Short mmCIF file of C-alpha atoms in Angstrom, two decimals:
data_model
loop_
_atom_site.label_atom_id
_atom_site.label_comp_id
_atom_site.label_asym_id
_atom_site.label_seq_id
_atom_site.Cartn_x
_atom_site.Cartn_y
_atom_site.Cartn_z
CA MET A 12 -6.47 43.25 37.39
CA GLU A 13 -4.24 44.00 34.39
CA ASP A 14 -5.85 47.46 34.26
CA GLY A 15 -4.94 48.04 37.89
CA ASP A 16 -8.44 47.96 39.38
CA GLU A 17 -7.82 48.43 43.11
CA SER A 18 -10.80 46.40 44.36
CA ALA A 19 -9.97 43.48 42.08
CA LEU A 20 -6.31 43.59 43.13
CA ALA A 21 -7.23 43.73 46.82
CA LEU A 22 -9.52 40.73 46.46
CA TRP A 23 -6.83 38.82 44.56
CA GLN A 24 -4.24 39.70 47.21
CA ARG A 25 -6.53 38.41 49.98
CA PHE A 26 -7.15 35.10 48.20
CA ARG A 27 -3.45 34.77 47.45
CA THR A 28 -2.42 35.40 51.07
CA LEU A 29 -4.94 32.90 52.44
CA SER A 30 -3.91 30.29 49.86
CA ILE A 31 -0.20 30.65 50.63
CA GLU A 32 -0.82 30.29 54.37
CA LYS A 33 -2.62 27.00 53.69
CA TYR A 34 0.14 25.88 51.33
CA LYS A 35 2.71 26.51 54.03
CA GLN A 36 0.80 24.42 56.55
CA ILE A 37 0.50 21.46 54.19
CA TYR A 38 4.06 21.69 52.91
CA ALA A 39 5.40 21.93 56.47
CA ARG A 40 3.70 18.63 57.22
CA LEU A 41 5.60 17.15 54.30
CA GLY A 42 8.87 18.73 55.41
CA VAL A 43 8.89 21.03 52.38
CA HIS A 44 9.92 24.69 52.51
CA PHE A 45 9.92 27.28 49.74
CA ASP A 46 12.04 30.40 49.99
CA VAL A 47 9.77 32.41 47.68
CA TYR A 48 6.12 32.13 46.63
CA SER A 49 5.88 33.83 43.27
CA GLY A 50 3.68 33.18 40.24
CA GLU A 51 2.82 34.53 36.84
CA SER A 52 0.18 36.80 38.40
CA GLN A 53 2.97 38.81 40.00
CA VAL A 54 4.86 39.53 36.81
CA GLY A 55 5.18 43.28 36.43
CA GLU A 56 6.71 45.25 33.62
CA GLY A 57 8.29 42.06 32.32
CA MET A 58 5.12 41.47 30.27
CA SER A 59 5.31 44.77 28.42
CA ARG A 60 9.03 44.27 27.93
CA ALA A 61 8.34 40.81 26.50
CA ILE A 62 5.86 42.26 24.00
CA GLN A 63 8.33 44.97 23.03
CA MET A 64 11.17 42.47 22.57
CA LEU A 65 8.98 40.26 20.40
CA THR A 66 8.07 43.30 18.32
CA ASP A 67 11.65 44.54 18.01
CA THR A 68 12.92 41.13 16.87
CA GLY A 69 10.18 40.79 14.28
CA LEU A 70 8.75 37.69 15.92
CA LEU A 71 5.36 39.24 16.69
CA ILE A 72 2.68 39.17 14.03
CA GLU A 73 -0.92 40.35 14.10
CA ASP A 74 -4.00 38.38 13.15
CA LYS A 75 -7.40 40.09 13.47
CA GLY A 76 -6.07 42.32 16.22
CA ALA A 77 -4.50 39.48 18.19
CA LYS A 78 -0.73 39.20 18.55
CA LEU A 79 1.06 35.90 18.13
CA VAL A 80 4.39 34.24 17.39
CA ASP A 81 4.50 31.90 14.41
CA LEU A 82 6.33 28.73 15.47
CA THR A 83 4.96 26.49 12.73
CA GLU A 84 8.37 25.93 11.13
CA HIS A 85 9.44 24.49 14.49
CA LYS A 86 6.31 22.27 14.54
CA LEU A 87 4.94 24.20 17.51
CA ASP A 88 1.97 25.95 15.84
CA LYS A 89 1.17 29.63 16.30
CA ALA A 90 1.52 30.87 19.88
CA LEU A 91 -0.96 33.51 21.00
CA VAL A 92 0.61 36.11 23.29
CA GLN A 93 -2.05 38.81 23.37
CA LYS A 94 -5.77 38.75 22.58
CA SER A 95 -7.42 41.34 20.35
CA ASP A 96 -8.78 43.11 23.47
CA GLY A 97 -5.24 43.53 24.82
CA THR A 98 -5.44 40.73 27.41
CA THR A 99 -2.16 38.89 27.91
CA LEU A 100 -1.91 35.11 28.15
CA TYR A 101 0.20 32.61 30.05
CA LEU A 102 2.91 32.65 27.39
CA THR A 103 3.28 36.42 27.64
CA ARG A 104 3.52 36.31 31.41
CA ASP A 105 5.89 33.32 31.34
CA ILE A 106 8.27 35.18 29.03
CA GLY A 107 8.09 38.23 31.27
CA ALA A 108 8.61 36.07 34.36
CA ALA A 109 11.66 34.44 32.78
CA ILE A 110 13.20 37.84 32.09
CA GLU A 111 12.49 39.11 35.61
CA ARG A 112 13.71 35.91 37.30
CA TYR A 113 17.02 35.95 35.46
CA GLU A 114 17.60 39.59 36.37
CA LYS A 115 16.77 38.85 40.02
CA TYR A 116 18.48 35.49 40.51
CA ASN A 117 21.03 35.23 37.67
CA PHE A 118 20.19 31.50 37.61
CA ASP A 119 22.43 28.75 36.26
CA LYS A 120 19.36 26.63 35.51
CA ILE A 121 15.63 27.17 35.79
CA ILE A 122 13.45 24.08 36.09
CA TYR A 123 9.72 24.12 35.41
CA VAL A 124 7.99 21.27 37.26
CA VAL A 125 4.70 21.13 35.36
CA SER A 126 2.46 18.24 34.27
CA SER A 127 2.82 16.65 30.85
CA GLN A 128 -0.42 18.36 29.81
CA GLN A 129 1.65 21.53 29.42
CA ASP A 130 4.43 19.97 27.31
CA HIS A 131 3.40 21.94 24.22
CA HIS A 132 3.13 25.23 26.10
CA LEU A 133 6.60 24.86 27.64
CA LYS A 134 8.10 23.96 24.27
CA GLN A 135 6.58 27.13 22.84
CA LEU A 136 7.99 29.16 25.73
CA PHE A 137 11.49 27.74 25.45
CA LYS A 138 11.57 28.14 21.67
CA THR A 139 10.34 31.74 21.90
CA VAL A 140 12.98 32.59 24.49
CA GLU A 141 15.57 31.01 22.21
CA LEU A 142 14.36 32.99 19.17
CA LEU A 143 14.52 36.18 21.22
CA GLY A 144 18.25 35.51 21.51
CA LEU A 145 18.28 35.71 25.28
CA PRO A 146 21.74 34.57 26.49
CA TYR A 147 20.24 32.26 29.10
CA ALA A 148 17.89 30.42 26.72
CA ASP A 149 19.81 27.15 27.12
CA ARG A 150 19.28 27.13 30.89
CA PHE A 151 15.59 26.21 30.78
CA GLU A 152 14.36 22.70 31.53
CA HIS A 153 10.89 21.19 31.84
CA ILE A 154 10.39 18.38 34.36
CA ASN A 155 7.03 16.89 33.46
CA TYR A 156 4.93 14.24 35.13
CA GLY A 157 1.87 12.12 34.37
CA LEU A 158 -1.60 12.05 35.85
CA VAL A 159 -3.06 10.19 38.82
CA ASN A 160 -6.32 8.36 38.13
CA GLY A 161 -8.95 6.96 40.46
CA MET A 162 -8.44 9.36 43.35
CA SER A 163 -11.22 9.85 45.88
CA THR A 164 -11.62 10.38 49.61
CA ARG A 165 -14.53 9.99 52.01
CA ARG A 166 -15.46 13.60 51.34
CA GLY A 167 -15.94 13.20 47.59
CA THR A 168 -14.20 12.86 44.25
CA VAL A 169 -12.42 16.23 44.27
CA VAL A 170 -9.22 15.38 46.11
CA PHE A 171 -7.15 17.90 48.07
CA LEU A 172 -3.69 17.03 49.33
CA ASP A 173 -4.66 17.95 52.88
CA ASP A 174 -7.56 15.48 52.74
CA MET A 175 -5.30 12.78 51.32
CA LEU A 176 -2.75 13.20 54.09
CA HIS A 177 -5.44 13.15 56.76
CA GLU A 178 -7.14 10.06 55.35
CA SER A 179 -3.88 8.16 54.81
CA LYS A 180 -2.93 8.87 58.43
CA GLU A 181 -6.29 7.59 59.69
CA LYS A 182 -6.09 4.47 57.54
CA MET A 183 -2.57 3.70 58.77
CA HIS A 184 -3.71 4.28 62.33
CA ASP A 185 -6.49 1.73 61.80
CA VAL A 186 -3.95 -0.79 60.50
CA MET A 187 -1.69 -0.20 63.49
CA ARG A 188 -4.53 -0.57 66.00
CA ALA A 189 -5.35 -4.00 64.58
CA ASN A 190 -2.25 -5.37 66.32
CA GLU A 191 -2.95 -4.24 69.87
CA ALA A 192 0.20 -5.75 71.41
CA LYS A 193 2.54 -3.91 69.05
CA TYR A 194 0.43 -0.76 69.09
CA ASN A 195 0.78 -0.43 72.86
CA ASP A 196 4.57 -0.47 72.52
CA VAL A 197 4.70 2.33 69.93
CA VAL A 198 5.83 5.70 71.22
CA ASP A 199 3.60 8.47 69.80
CA PRO A 200 1.45 6.30 67.50
CA GLU A 201 -0.28 9.40 66.09
CA HIS A 202 3.01 10.68 64.71
CA ILE A 203 4.07 7.27 63.41
CA ALA A 204 0.70 6.85 61.66
CA ASP A 205 1.17 10.28 60.06
CA VAL A 206 4.67 9.41 58.81
CA LEU A 207 3.49 6.05 57.47
CA GLY A 208 0.56 7.70 55.70
CA MET A 209 2.82 10.25 54.04
CA SER A 210 5.29 7.50 53.11
CA ALA A 211 2.48 5.56 51.44
CA ILE A 212 1.51 8.51 49.25
CA VAL A 213 5.04 9.69 48.42
CA ILE A 214 6.43 6.25 47.52
CA GLN A 215 3.34 5.47 45.42
CA ASP A 216 3.93 8.69 43.50
CA MET A 217 7.67 8.20 43.06
CA ALA A 218 7.82 4.46 42.43
CA ALA A 219 7.56 4.73 38.63
CA ARG A 220 8.94 7.13 36.04
CA ARG A 221 7.34 10.49 36.63
CA ILE A 222 5.81 10.71 33.13
CA LYS A 223 3.82 7.53 33.67
CA ASN A 224 0.15 7.81 34.60
CA TYR A 225 -1.00 5.55 37.41
CA THR A 226 -4.17 4.59 39.23
CA PHE A 227 -4.37 5.55 42.88
CA ASP A 228 -5.32 2.56 45.06
CA TRP A 229 -5.67 2.96 48.83
CA GLY A 230 -5.57 -0.80 49.41
CA ARG A 231 -2.27 -1.22 47.61
CA ILE A 232 -0.36 1.82 48.85
CA LEU A 233 -1.15 1.18 52.53
CA ASN A 234 0.01 -2.43 52.41
CA PHE A 235 2.98 -3.41 54.57
CA GLU A 236 3.94 -6.00 51.96
CA GLY A 237 5.08 -5.30 48.44
CA ASP A 238 6.60 -2.20 46.92
CA THR A 239 5.07 0.43 49.20
CA GLY A 240 6.06 3.22 51.57
CA PRO A 241 4.91 1.35 54.69
CA TYR A 242 6.99 -1.67 53.60
CA LEU A 243 10.12 0.49 53.33
CA GLN A 244 9.46 2.03 56.73
CA TYR A 245 8.91 -1.41 58.23
CA ALA A 246 12.19 -2.63 56.73
CA HIS A 247 14.03 0.34 58.26
CA ALA A 248 12.36 -0.06 61.67
CA ARG A 249 13.13 -3.78 61.68
CA LEU A 250 16.82 -3.10 61.09
CA CYS A 251 16.79 -0.54 63.91
CA SER A 252 15.25 -3.14 66.19
CA LEU A 253 17.98 -5.62 65.21
CA GLU A 254 20.65 -3.14 66.30
CA ARG A 255 18.93 -2.46 69.62
CA LYS A 256 18.57 -6.15 70.46
CA ALA A 257 21.98 -7.36 69.25
CA HIS A 258 24.43 -8.62 71.87
CA VAL A 259 27.28 -6.82 70.07
CA LYS A 260 27.72 -3.20 69.03
CA VAL A 261 28.26 -1.87 65.52
CA ASN A 262 32.01 -2.22 64.90
CA PRO A 263 33.36 -0.45 61.77
CA ASP A 264 36.46 -2.64 62.03
CA ALA A 265 34.51 -5.91 62.02
CA ASP A 266 36.01 -8.74 59.94
CA VAL A 267 33.79 -8.59 56.85
CA SER A 268 35.73 -11.44 55.24
CA LEU A 269 33.46 -13.64 57.35
CA LEU A 270 30.53 -12.61 55.15
CA THR A 271 30.90 -15.35 52.58
CA GLU A 272 27.28 -16.31 51.94
CA GLU A 273 25.85 -15.56 48.51
CA VAL A 274 23.05 -13.44 49.96
CA THR A 275 25.42 -11.33 52.06
CA CYS A 276 27.69 -10.72 49.06
CA ASP A 277 24.64 -9.63 47.09
CA ILE A 278 23.55 -7.21 49.83
CA ILE A 279 27.05 -5.75 50.15
CA ASN A 280 27.20 -5.25 46.39
CA GLN A 281 23.82 -3.50 46.42
CA ILE A 282 24.92 -1.20 49.26
CA SER A 283 28.05 -0.25 47.31
CA LEU A 284 25.89 0.94 44.39
CA TYR A 285 24.26 3.75 46.38
CA PRO A 286 26.56 6.57 45.17
CA ASP A 287 26.03 5.49 41.56
CA ILE A 288 22.26 5.36 42.12
CA LEU A 289 22.29 8.93 43.42
CA ALA A 290 24.37 10.11 40.47
CA ALA A 291 21.99 8.42 38.03
CA SER A 292 18.97 9.94 39.77
CA ILE A 293 20.46 13.43 39.66
CA LYS A 294 21.27 13.05 35.97
CA SER A 295 17.81 11.77 35.00
CA LEU A 296 15.89 13.77 37.64
CA GLU A 297 13.89 10.60 38.30
CA PRO A 298 13.13 9.85 41.99
CA CYS A 299 12.04 6.33 40.99
CA THR A 300 15.71 5.41 40.54
CA VAL A 301 16.22 5.81 44.29
CA VAL A 302 12.86 4.27 45.22
CA GLN A 303 13.38 1.11 43.15
CA TYR A 304 16.91 0.75 44.53
CA ILE A 305 15.87 0.79 48.20
CA LEU A 306 12.92 -1.48 47.47
CA LYS A 307 15.28 -4.02 45.97
CA LEU A 308 17.72 -3.65 48.87
CA SER A 309 14.88 -4.07 51.38
CA HIS A 310 13.69 -7.23 49.64
CA SER A 311 17.24 -8.63 49.73
CA ILE A 312 17.47 -7.87 53.46
CA SER A 313 14.14 -9.63 54.00
CA SER A 314 15.35 -12.72 52.17
CA ALA A 315 18.45 -12.88 54.39
CA TRP A 316 16.58 -12.35 57.62
CA GLU A 317 16.00 -15.97 58.61
CA THR A 318 19.38 -17.37 57.59
CA ILE A 319 21.87 -14.56 58.26
CA LYS A 320 21.26 -13.99 61.95
CA VAL A 321 23.10 -11.87 64.49
CA ARG A 322 21.72 -13.06 67.81
CA GLY A 323 23.16 -16.37 68.97
CA GLU A 324 26.22 -16.15 66.70
CA ALA A 325 29.87 -15.88 67.75
CA ASP A 326 30.91 -12.28 68.39
CA ASP A 327 33.13 -11.94 65.31
CA VAL A 328 30.44 -13.28 62.97
CA ALA A 329 27.73 -11.25 64.73
CA GLU A 330 29.77 -8.05 64.39
CA ALA A 331 30.35 -8.63 60.68
CA ARG A 332 26.67 -9.29 60.03
CA LEU A 333 25.54 -6.39 62.20
CA LEU A 334 27.84 -4.04 60.29
CA MET A 335 26.25 -5.20 57.03
CA TYR A 336 22.73 -4.69 58.39
CA TRP A 337 23.70 -1.32 59.88
CA SER A 338 25.10 -0.22 56.50
CA ALA A 339 21.89 -1.27 54.78
CA ARG A 340 19.81 0.54 57.38
CA THR A 341 21.90 3.69 56.96
CA VAL A 342 21.47 3.65 53.19
CA ILE A 343 17.72 3.04 53.39
CA GLY A 344 17.35 5.79 56.01
CA ASN A 345 19.40 8.27 54.00
CA ALA A 346 17.41 7.48 50.87
CA LEU A 347 14.08 7.94 52.66
CA THR A 348 15.33 11.28 53.98
CA LEU A 349 16.42 12.26 50.47
CA LEU A 350 12.89 11.50 49.29
CA GLY A 351 11.52 13.85 51.94
CA LEU A 352 10.43 11.18 54.41
CA GLU A 353 11.30 10.67 58.07
CA PRO A 354 12.76 7.17 58.63
CA VAL A 355 10.82 5.37 61.36
CA GLU A 356 12.90 3.60 64.02
CA ALA A 357 10.05 1.72 65.71
CA MET A 358 6.48 0.94 64.73
#
């Protein structure tokens, strides 16, 4: 391919096109859209320019015909950029890609979302870009993540995201069918099962700090109790049901001074923290900050459910309590949306 062999390039282009079409289908199911699909295999003259820049700056050294950058004084070992047969490596293409991307997008920040297994490689890339004196060297950031252990589906041990989404949907559908009375009342149960299945996988993946490895467990992630995606969706749907069945409407001017119970004060305080939670999550680039927050809020709502009622209460008290529950529901729904999930209103 690097030599421009037309048959090899045509075959690569066919595989690439088919792969991207499949990616788009899967990502669309998750509500994800990418403006551009571009990888290191598409780097053009940036590679040769990278080699020339490394040569011109004196960073490139030869060892038995191979070309490398010595980063040992930075505790990053020697980085191979070209084999003795002239074949380029990931580092070469990543440097070339960085050059081409800056010239095309003039980015303020470029974030590499790559597993922790590539920590060393990304450190070598960033240090090399810095040593090249590129003016945008301080705009690079690596967002790493840990590994998932124990993954398997009915089709085998090699797990594809498409298979995971399909199986999680089927498993959630089985759980829903177990309660026939409720199942018959659900509008479009296929769609709800799909959303619940995706919620189970996404919340499992985002519940802890991204660098932390975890063991995938179908039984745990599909549970409607505990710190799971289905639990969060159930909490949101339950609050929606409360609004529908209440004898009063949501009144933004309700007298909240009537909310004097310890549990209501705690819930109101938690709701007020949402902007700070978002700011902290943006700063740390850790989705778990949002996930843990709405899990805690959902648990607090659950603990208030039996004692802080709306139905059967005087209108002024009912309005105050409904406004609190509505605010909690809005925050949970917004947070789920922020995490890429569709909040369920009935299930």
